[in-house]
XYZ file of C-alpha atoms in Angstrom:
664
model
C 41.459 18.677 15.138
C 43.965 19.595 12.489
C 45.341 22.844 14.911
C 45.443 20.216 17.327
C 42.126 21.595 19.038
C 40.130 19.228 20.561
C 36.324 19.237 21.143
C 33.504 16.949 22.628
C 30.222 16.830 21.405
C 27.146 15.856 23.294
C 23.143 15.773 23.379
C 23.514 19.766 25.801
C 26.179 22.185 25.882
C 27.954 22.627 29.179
C 30.520 25.103 30.272
C 32.629 25.973 32.777
C 30.713 27.226 35.867
C 34.269 29.706 36.373
C 36.185 29.882 33.399
C 32.948 29.654 31.157
C 35.344 27.599 28.727
C 33.010 24.844 27.060
C 33.624 21.610 28.411
C 30.661 19.730 25.916
C 29.690 21.215 22.767
C 25.809 20.674 21.533
C 25.678 18.369 18.387
C 23.525 21.035 17.034
C 25.979 23.814 17.095
C 27.649 24.881 13.885
C 31.179 23.683 15.381
C 29.777 20.146 15.898
C 28.669 19.712 12.287
C 32.426 18.433 11.200
C 32.021 15.328 13.644
C 28.839 14.175 11.144
C 30.365 15.371 7.661
C 33.901 14.528 7.806
C 35.464 12.300 5.581
C 39.027 11.535 4.244
C 38.202 12.706 1.012
C 36.774 15.979 2.787
C 38.228 15.810 6.513
C 36.922 19.249 7.139
C 39.902 20.159 9.259
C 39.377 16.800 11.605
C 41.953 14.404 12.200
C 40.673 11.976 14.404
C 37.056 11.511 15.762
C 36.127 9.093 18.321
C 32.456 7.855 19.885
C 32.498 6.956 23.521
C 29.880 4.564 24.393
C 28.306 4.324 28.041
C 26.654 2.100 29.852
C 25.227 4.137 33.238
C 27.915 5.726 34.137
C 30.721 3.538 33.117
C 32.583 4.006 29.513
C 31.993 0.894 27.845
C 33.598 1.402 24.621
C 35.651 4.041 22.521
C 35.457 3.718 18.798
C 38.330 6.160 17.010
C 38.295 6.992 13.487
C 41.231 8.375 12.077
C 40.358 10.898 8.833
C 43.295 11.014 6.709
C 43.482 9.067 3.524
C 46.746 7.249 4.152
C 45.105 5.825 7.580
C 41.863 5.163 5.808
C 43.470 2.840 3.033
C 43.230 3.057 -0.496
C 39.655 2.142 -0.433
C 38.812 5.122 1.858
C 37.026 2.687 4.298
C 37.438 3.645 8.023
C 36.875 0.054 9.324
C 34.827 -0.551 12.356
C 32.728 2.399 13.280
C 29.941 3.422 16.150
C 27.531 3.173 13.348
C 28.092 -0.362 12.560
C 27.749 -0.879 16.427
C 24.836 0.656 16.994
C 22.938 -0.432 13.841
C 23.890 -3.985 14.953
C 22.681 -3.817 18.618
C 19.308 -5.563 19.405
C 16.008 -3.365 19.088
C 13.901 -2.549 22.098
C 10.079 -1.119 22.162
C 11.600 2.481 22.157
C 13.643 4.164 19.256
C 17.073 5.736 20.787
C 18.296 9.067 19.370
C 21.313 8.959 16.942
C 23.186 11.751 18.145
C 26.361 9.923 17.900
C 25.883 8.360 14.630
C 24.277 10.917 12.626
C 25.645 10.452 8.617
C 26.593 12.735 6.308
C 22.983 12.794 3.948
C 20.999 12.785 7.567
C 23.061 15.791 8.467
C 22.618 17.660 5.482
C 18.431 17.190 5.997
C 18.279 17.685 9.280
C 20.211 21.434 9.359
C 18.307 21.886 6.176
C 16.594 25.962 6.230
C 13.371 26.099 8.381
C 11.340 28.050 5.501
C 9.093 26.196 2.912
C 7.794 22.791 2.778
C 11.004 19.959 2.537
C 10.087 16.487 1.102
C 12.525 13.782 2.122
C 11.963 10.572 0.265
C 13.635 7.303 1.768
C 13.414 4.025 1.326
C 12.856 1.196 4.080
C 15.804 1.558 7.001
C 17.308 4.937 5.635
C 16.690 6.452 8.972
C 13.508 8.985 8.086
C 12.308 8.739 11.384
C 15.125 9.054 13.013
C 16.232 12.178 10.748
C 12.962 13.807 11.250
C 12.777 13.391 15.204
C 16.590 15.223 15.068
C 15.350 18.112 12.613
C 12.696 18.779 14.977
C 15.024 19.052 18.148
C 17.654 21.043 15.608
C 15.228 23.480 14.245
C 14.121 24.308 17.878
C 17.761 25.152 18.769
C 18.480 27.202 15.747
C 15.068 28.779 16.143
C 14.159 29.404 19.581
C 12.605 32.222 19.977
C 10.130 31.884 17.516
C 9.700 28.018 17.896
C 9.619 28.130 21.719
C 6.003 30.210 21.386
C 4.705 28.365 18.549
C 5.603 24.857 19.324
C 6.558 22.098 16.499
C 4.187 19.250 15.825
C 5.353 15.813 14.671
C 2.337 13.680 13.050
C 2.848 10.055 12.859
C 0.945 6.805 11.491
C -0.366 5.793 14.312
C -0.381 5.432 18.218
C 2.018 2.378 18.337
C 4.992 4.450 16.264
C 4.262 7.802 18.777
C 4.705 5.324 21.777
C 8.160 3.929 19.962
C 9.225 7.400 19.301
C 8.422 8.882 22.647
C 11.642 9.236 24.310
C 13.364 10.168 21.539
C 13.163 14.386 22.219
C 13.070 14.349 25.626
C 16.100 12.721 25.895
C 17.646 15.534 23.543
C 15.833 17.849 26.074
C 13.161 19.123 24.103
C 9.439 19.968 25.375
C 7.689 22.332 22.498
C 6.824 19.570 20.631
C 3.567 17.777 20.005
C 3.212 14.179 19.058
C -0.049 13.018 17.672
C -1.452 11.051 15.044
C -4.654 11.608 12.832
C -6.290 9.580 15.222
C -6.080 11.909 17.916
C -5.456 15.146 16.027
C -8.648 16.521 16.462
C -8.757 17.508 20.268
C -12.309 15.232 21.760
C -12.311 12.927 18.802
C -10.355 9.811 19.144
C -10.276 7.291 15.613
C -10.486 3.751 16.630
C -10.827 1.963 13.268
C -9.295 1.890 9.865
C -11.603 2.106 7.212
C -11.595 -0.381 3.916
C -9.209 0.944 1.484
C -12.082 1.976 -1.613
C -13.691 4.277 1.672
C -10.781 5.849 2.874
C -9.896 6.694 -0.818
C -13.056 8.400 -0.965
C -13.094 10.268 2.021
C -9.945 11.577 1.636
C -10.752 13.505 -1.846
C -10.747 17.343 -1.814
C -13.764 17.769 -3.332
C -14.947 16.220 0.048
C -14.421 19.840 1.650
C -17.070 21.020 -0.519
C -19.287 18.537 0.402
C -19.091 19.384 4.139
C -19.178 23.631 3.219
C -22.600 22.637 1.724
C -23.717 20.699 5.028
C -22.957 23.647 7.009
C -24.938 25.635 4.640
C -28.135 23.500 4.851
C -27.919 24.482 8.860
C -28.026 27.935 8.550
C -31.699 28.980 8.123
C -32.807 25.666 7.022
C -36.719 26.620 7.255
C -38.423 27.624 4.237
C -40.716 30.754 4.380
C -43.344 31.830 5.948
C -41.943 31.514 9.426
C -43.656 32.234 12.291
C -42.846 32.887 15.965
C -45.195 33.383 18.466
C -43.819 35.251 21.480
C -44.677 34.211 25.670
C -46.714 37.375 25.353
C -48.863 35.530 22.275
C -47.399 38.446 19.672
C -46.793 36.911 16.154
C -43.967 37.698 13.660
C -44.294 36.551 10.345
C -40.912 36.439 8.549
C -40.956 35.842 4.632
C -38.813 34.198 2.302
C -37.172 37.800 1.589
C -36.730 38.131 5.731
C -35.123 34.313 5.688
C -32.989 35.518 2.647
C -31.354 39.107 4.009
C -30.616 37.652 7.363
C -29.007 34.845 5.595
C -26.995 36.726 3.385
C -26.258 39.502 6.236
C -24.395 36.508 8.513
C -22.671 35.336 5.844
C -21.164 38.591 4.949
C -19.709 38.220 8.498
C -17.264 35.769 7.194
C -17.120 34.255 10.493
C -17.344 30.144 11.337
C -21.290 29.260 11.870
C -21.227 28.638 15.504
C -18.719 31.822 16.523
C -21.421 33.908 14.348
C -24.289 32.880 16.773
C -24.001 35.472 18.950
C -24.270 37.633 16.093
C -27.074 36.305 14.856
C -28.895 36.551 18.225
C -28.574 40.293 18.380
C -29.547 40.800 14.870
C -32.442 38.746 14.969
C -34.110 40.021 18.214
C -33.593 43.559 16.610
C -35.049 42.350 14.000
C -38.223 40.851 15.593
C -38.005 43.944 18.284
C -38.230 46.394 15.424
C -41.196 44.044 13.463
C -43.082 44.561 16.656
C -42.753 48.113 17.232
C -43.324 49.111 13.973
C -46.930 47.265 13.295
C -48.064 47.692 16.856
C -51.566 49.502 15.898
C -50.886 49.978 12.706
C -51.482 48.655 9.781
C -48.094 49.461 7.836
C -44.571 49.403 9.110
C -42.992 52.560 9.746
C -39.717 54.182 11.496
C -38.681 53.094 15.053
C -36.559 54.942 17.644
C -33.020 52.649 17.037
C -32.904 53.168 21.111
C -36.377 51.846 21.566
C -35.185 48.768 19.525
C -32.206 47.808 21.706
C -34.073 48.070 24.606
C -36.794 45.926 23.497
C -34.247 43.341 21.954
C -32.595 43.267 25.400
C -36.174 42.138 27.076
C -36.705 39.722 24.460
C -33.560 37.817 25.056
C -35.566 36.400 28.347
C -38.398 35.067 26.138
C -37.867 31.509 25.459
C -40.038 30.925 22.566
C -37.968 33.218 20.590
C -34.826 31.181 22.116
C -36.177 28.078 20.579
C -36.840 30.189 17.074
C -33.239 31.044 17.131
C -32.293 27.498 17.515
C -34.193 26.464 15.041
C -32.915 29.163 12.338
C -28.774 29.104 13.180
C -28.011 26.009 15.259
C -25.258 25.178 17.375
C -23.703 22.493 15.552
C -20.844 19.883 16.676
C -18.557 18.749 13.960
C -19.885 15.114 14.869
C -23.165 15.920 14.686
C -22.516 17.470 11.300
C -20.532 14.535 9.990
C -22.965 11.870 11.581
C -25.866 13.602 9.901
C -23.877 13.903 6.673
C -22.479 10.025 6.596
C -25.768 8.923 7.786
C -28.429 10.248 5.090
C -28.445 8.975 1.995
C -30.501 12.139 0.497
C -28.457 14.337 2.486
C -25.468 13.143 1.168
C -26.633 13.257 -2.326
C -27.879 16.918 -1.936
C -24.745 17.812 -0.184
C -22.094 15.821 -2.278
C -23.149 15.887 -6.472
C -19.525 15.516 -7.207
C -19.849 11.675 -6.429
C -21.438 8.855 -8.078
C -23.760 6.232 -7.014
C -21.038 4.155 -5.694
C -18.942 6.179 -4.169
C -21.831 7.749 -1.882
C -22.986 4.016 -0.874
C -19.436 3.206 0.289
C -19.531 6.608 2.183
C -23.190 5.846 4.261
C -22.371 4.748 7.881
C -24.426 3.928 10.735
C -24.177 5.614 14.071
C -22.664 2.779 15.915
C -19.811 1.949 13.992
C -17.303 4.940 15.903
C -14.956 6.940 13.820
C -12.314 5.930 11.218
C -9.198 7.732 10.885
C -10.548 8.784 7.499
C -13.295 10.221 9.369
C -10.963 12.825 11.197
C -10.259 14.986 8.258
C -13.976 15.164 7.595
C -14.597 16.359 11.517
C -11.494 18.821 11.159
C -13.297 20.675 8.208
C -16.321 20.526 9.546
C -14.622 22.080 12.794
C -13.163 24.744 10.867
C -16.153 25.954 9.394
C -18.453 25.394 12.127
C -15.927 27.403 14.665
C -16.193 26.809 18.498
C -19.372 26.839 20.507
C -18.954 30.560 22.178
C -21.276 29.784 24.865
C -18.901 28.293 27.112
C -16.501 31.167 26.969
C -18.617 33.707 27.166
C -19.413 31.687 30.377
C -16.159 31.536 31.712
C -15.520 35.086 30.922
C -18.206 36.179 33.167
C -16.865 33.977 36.088
C -13.443 35.072 35.515
C -14.742 39.064 35.327
C -16.775 38.032 38.672
C -13.563 36.571 40.540
C -11.771 39.647 39.835
C -13.540 41.939 40.895
C -14.056 39.559 44.265
C -9.856 39.806 43.839
C -9.959 43.643 43.748
C -12.776 44.000 46.883
C -10.688 41.809 48.744
C -7.361 43.497 48.217
C -9.225 47.117 48.682
C -10.067 45.692 51.858
C -6.785 44.480 52.878
C -5.258 48.017 51.465
C -8.051 49.806 53.741
C -7.036 47.720 56.833
C -3.497 48.244 56.412
C -3.884 52.159 55.310
C -6.111 52.162 58.795
C -2.996 50.683 61.021
C -0.148 52.448 59.206
C -1.180 55.976 58.598
C 1.766 58.073 59.887
C 0.598 61.162 61.961
C 0.732 63.721 59.474
C -1.773 61.790 57.359
C 0.609 60.314 54.732
C -0.034 56.325 53.685
C 2.851 54.268 53.932
C 2.005 51.995 51.149
C 2.385 52.810 47.198
C 0.528 49.708 45.959
C -2.805 49.814 44.153
C -5.828 47.290 44.692
C -5.123 45.779 41.085
C -1.627 45.776 41.571
C -1.722 43.812 44.948
C -4.322 41.557 43.389
C -2.221 40.595 40.468
C 0.620 39.318 42.959
C -1.512 36.804 44.079
C -2.455 35.490 40.963
C -0.899 32.206 39.487
C 1.151 32.489 36.451
C 0.262 29.681 33.423
C 3.186 27.385 33.983
C 2.049 25.586 31.238
C 4.457 24.289 28.258
C 3.758 25.414 24.858
C 3.156 21.673 23.929
C 0.531 21.650 26.982
C -1.279 25.102 25.770
C -1.232 23.757 22.077
C -2.660 20.521 22.538
C -5.770 22.453 24.457
C -6.558 24.681 21.820
C -7.899 23.171 18.599
C -7.081 26.179 16.380
C -3.431 26.453 17.364
C -1.038 26.903 14.668
C 2.160 25.621 14.933
C 5.928 27.233 13.702
C 6.883 24.091 12.298
C 5.166 20.325 11.151
C 7.080 17.227 10.607
C 5.116 14.464 9.279
C 6.178 10.876 9.152
C 5.085 8.344 6.815
C 3.885 11.379 5.262
C 2.990 9.081 1.715
C 0.189 7.748 3.612
C -1.844 11.476 4.074
C -5.245 11.600 2.073
C -5.389 15.420 0.444
C -8.046 16.038 2.832
C -5.586 14.975 5.241
C -3.119 17.386 3.912
C -5.373 20.147 4.195
C -5.881 19.636 7.799
C -2.183 19.699 8.475
C -2.028 22.992 6.090
C -4.690 24.785 8.316
C -2.393 23.864 11.092
C 0.789 25.691 9.980
C -0.609 28.627 7.466
C 3.427 29.473 6.977
C 3.546 25.896 5.217
C 6.907 25.170 6.835
C 7.071 21.382 6.659
C 9.148 18.490 6.675
C 7.130 15.424 5.066
C 8.963 12.174 5.379
C 7.936 9.153 3.611
C 8.627 6.756 1.020
C 6.169 6.719 -1.704
C 6.599 3.211 -2.731
C 5.280 1.941 0.717
C 1.947 3.771 0.199
C -0.730 2.154 0.612
C -3.353 4.807 -0.781
C -4.675 5.135 -4.379
C -3.366 8.741 -4.341
C 0.162 8.383 -3.590
C 1.771 7.194 -6.865
C 4.041 9.986 -7.028
C 4.544 13.134 -4.228
C 3.556 15.709 -7.585
C 0.222 13.985 -7.412
C 0.115 14.093 -3.869
C 0.937 17.452 -3.254
C 0.672 19.830 -5.891
C -2.849 20.513 -6.202
C -2.226 22.400 -2.566
C 1.652 23.328 -2.268
C 2.565 25.177 -5.099
C 6.539 24.392 -4.544
C 8.485 21.757 -2.223
C 12.037 21.234 -2.023
C 12.909 17.522 -2.322
C 16.343 15.601 -0.496
C 16.861 11.736 -0.825
C 18.076 9.208 1.622
C 19.600 6.174 -0.037
C 21.515 4.603 2.414
C 19.961 1.394 4.335
C 20.832 1.367 7.907
C 18.517 -0.891 9.208
C 17.759 -4.245 6.712
C 20.392 -6.521 5.683
C 21.686 -6.840 1.947
C 20.146 -10.544 2.138
C 17.097 -9.283 3.430
C 17.051 -6.172 1.127
C 17.684 -8.426 -2.190
C 14.376 -10.136 -1.774
C 12.576 -6.983 -1.210
C 13.885 -5.713 -4.359
C 12.582 -7.953 -6.187
C 8.693 -6.431 -5.121
C 10.088 -2.960 -5.443
C 10.850 -3.816 -9.108
C 7.001 -4.933 -8.899
C 5.567 -1.848 -7.660
C 8.000 0.779 -9.859
C 10.874 -0.362 -12.212
C 12.183 2.663 -12.176
C 13.181 2.993 -8.697
C 16.241 1.429 -6.970
C 16.376 -0.175 -3.416
C 18.383 1.708 -0.787
C 21.859 0.353 -0.426
C 22.443 -1.879 2.627
C 25.476 -1.053 4.414
C 25.686 -4.856 6.307
C 25.227 -8.102 5.654
C 23.253 -10.551 8.284
C 25.387 -13.600 7.426
C 22.204 -15.536 6.803
C 19.603 -15.287 4.610
C 15.687 -15.179 4.347
C 13.936 -18.157 5.427
C 10.655 -19.092 3.192
C 8.866 -22.463 4.611
C 5.535 -23.791 3.200
C 3.771 -25.224 6.380
C 0.361 -26.734 6.728
C -2.136 -23.958 8.225
C -2.817 -25.709 11.086
C 0.554 -25.685 11.958
C 1.129 -21.923 11.373
C 0.568 -21.430 15.459
C 2.849 -23.993 16.391
C 5.386 -22.789 14.203
C 5.243 -19.155 15.658
C 5.193 -20.138 18.850
C 8.147 -22.460 18.280
C 9.949 -19.777 16.904
C 9.294 -17.316 19.371
C 9.980 -19.104 22.099
C 13.555 -19.835 20.756
C 14.032 -16.589 20.295
C 12.721 -15.137 23.545
C 15.071 -17.055 25.149
C 18.332 -16.287 23.614
C 17.961 -12.546 22.367
C 16.823 -9.506 24.536
C 15.844 -8.036 21.279
C 12.218 -7.785 19.392
C 10.112 -10.453 17.927
C 7.102 -9.435 15.517
C 4.584 -11.393 13.710
C 3.099 -9.349 10.835
C -0.137 -10.723 9.033
C -3.035 -10.015 7.521
C -5.320 -7.947 9.932
C -8.031 -11.059 9.272
C -5.338 -13.559 10.598
C -3.934 -12.068 13.401
C -6.731 -12.979 15.952
C -5.761 -16.436 15.555
C -1.969 -15.878 15.321
C -2.072 -14.485 18.697
C -2.644 -17.632 20.456
C 0.759 -18.479 19.753
C 1.968 -16.609 22.453
C -0.160 -17.453 25.299
C 1.185 -18.594 28.859
C 4.386 -16.430 28.116
C 5.656 -14.405 30.825
C 4.571 -10.707 30.402
C 8.458 -9.864 30.431
C 8.767 -12.001 27.253
C 5.281 -10.522 25.911
C 6.499 -6.727 26.229
C 9.040 -7.928 23.314
C 6.660 -10.141 20.817
C 4.291 -7.575 18.714
C 2.004 -8.502 16.731
C 0.313 -6.487 13.681
C -0.197 -5.705 9.833
C 1.539 -4.328 7.601
C -0.024 -1.142 7.429
C 0.407 -1.104 11.528
C 4.082 -1.777 11.190
C 5.015 1.229 9.228
C 7.964 3.068 10.740
C 8.758 0.356 13.082
C 11.502 -2.230 13.192
C 12.184 -5.365 14.885
C 15.357 -7.952 15.367
C 13.051 -10.774 14.169
C 10.078 -11.066 11.903
C 7.805 -13.711 10.864
C 5.999 -12.891 8.093
C 2.636 -15.071 7.740
C 0.728 -15.589 4.637
C 1.894 -13.029 2.060
C -0.460 -14.598 -0.437
C -3.836 -14.414 1.762
C -5.367 -11.989 -0.201
C -5.802 -13.203 -3.803
C -6.672 -9.627 -5.749
C -3.446 -8.230 -6.008
C -2.458 -4.519 -7.249
C 0.377 -1.825 -6.832
C -0.907 -1.495 -2.990
C -0.792 -4.946 -1.877
C 2.590 -4.796 -3.595
C 3.789 -2.143 -1.256
C 2.238 -3.634 2.089
C 4.449 -6.579 1.279
C 7.084 -4.318 0.386
C 6.848 -2.933 3.978
C 6.536 -6.840 5.814
C 9.380 -7.383 4.537
C 11.891 -4.398 5.183
C 11.097 -4.518 9.375
C 13.677 -6.956 10.364
C 17.250 -5.972 11.487
C 18.507 -9.423 11.811
C 16.048 -12.027 10.319
C 13.297 -12.840 8.361
C 11.260 -16.140 8.070
C 7.904 -16.287 5.375
C 5.178 -18.887 6.439
C 3.085 -19.697 4.044
C 0.084 -22.333 3.284
C -1.233 -20.250 0.456
C 0.490 -19.747 -2.951
C 3.492 -17.469 -2.699
C 2.604 -13.560 -4.269
C 3.604 -13.583 -8.059
C 6.373 -10.692 -6.809
C 8.098 -13.563 -4.889
C 7.285 -16.342 -7.540
C 10.738 -18.668 -8.137
C 12.255 -17.377 -4.629
């Protein structure tokens, strides 16, 4: 520093055990901020900053930068830096942290206030994901007391992405974070397929929440009057339409979820039947009866299996899977519950029972879970077992104390212990050592202190509703690029967010650290088709070689990929990706048959949608014009595919190139 102070910045804070002087300052501490934000024009008290690279326990590099204008030269360029070294490195199958190379605009977003919703718009390669993960680490540091109890939820676009980022936060010492995608957002449900785009668009509409609500309502006393109950004693009670309507109204006034109100319904219904039987016994008209008699008789009726069957008919326990399967598997039910949909939309939604759950089904299931609530019976049984176990523990503890008292009582009769049976039993119980992340993953109704969503432009309105349910405080960081959205609802952030979020702040990332300028120039042509008003992020480096576009015979495509992949894997330690339409992938995967497992670990196959958020040293994009229909969604997917490479891009095609690349 300009006052001769010298500080060392690292992933965590370390202190001298004797003097308590700081040896290492946590990168998130206020003192560290100048390391990331200082420039020759605004040095912020910094004279020199250095980045120390290591391999194992050996120092491998020291990159120093002088922050004075005279040292920087007239252009303000600071020469080779740790940033350039980092962005030029080979990629692996796991993302690494960027603690040493956080840039000024990234630092501003990482340290932004926690309150409210922050939207971070950034083009390809601008470090959106890295910023999101480091923001998670920062808010946990800055708001430790609150977030260590509530946790932070990070939502990624797919399981591949979660594996890619899985090591970043543990390397920063954070374990109060839950990583998930929509595929596994709802405990007990794993979505293993993607719907076609038009189906996903309909399922993601906010209107569908009302359709789910209507489906739940149809499970609440669904029978018509008169409804006859014949008990095991052969006594009969007949309920008319007024009885059924009164029951339904009384239950809905509790405002409890459907399943969670079941115990209340059982009590109310048994009392109704008990009162009716007592009041008409031996009489032609109903008369008032003693409330205590009603209570006692209702308890006896709890053992009547026929009455239990009637309760199951009138107020059944329903799972989210059962509700949504029924709704989407029955055209008539769907028409009754979703009058806001036209015939074409309803045809798109009808599914068969054996297709499995899709990602766009999960928000529907989550909506159902919120309206239905948990089945209360397992929890009631668990509480009963716990009470019984506590009673056994107390009985055992009292026996120990009695034995101890018998053998240690003083001659004068005084006892040698001041411990109660409850205290002794409590000492033997194991404390719950689960982390906040482990507890949050096990509770479907858990609400988080902060939620971070990567590739947020892919959220449907109903998916956003599901996430808002998990953070009532609306403390969100939404990271994405609206120009990479593959959904019809993602034309701009306001269209996506305003119906459910009244206000949000917006920040922008403008520098591309991943994509070489030669590749970005090609991608910029596609961006101009998507939105002529948008500018591509500025690449900070050149690869020295432009993209290669080759027309090949369709039959030779697999051979071409095999040759290129083999050569790359022999010459490099980096990662190699083949991106193509999902229809082509099974055939293209044969290109790497026979490769050693160590090489296959560095090869990735996927569609443009699968590739979102990922990056690779070399990318081969196959048949970008495979699908003849072209719209904004197809242009956005092409934009994604073109911007995954950090070093080299090759396009192989036997079909004509898409219009966005015409004339290249």
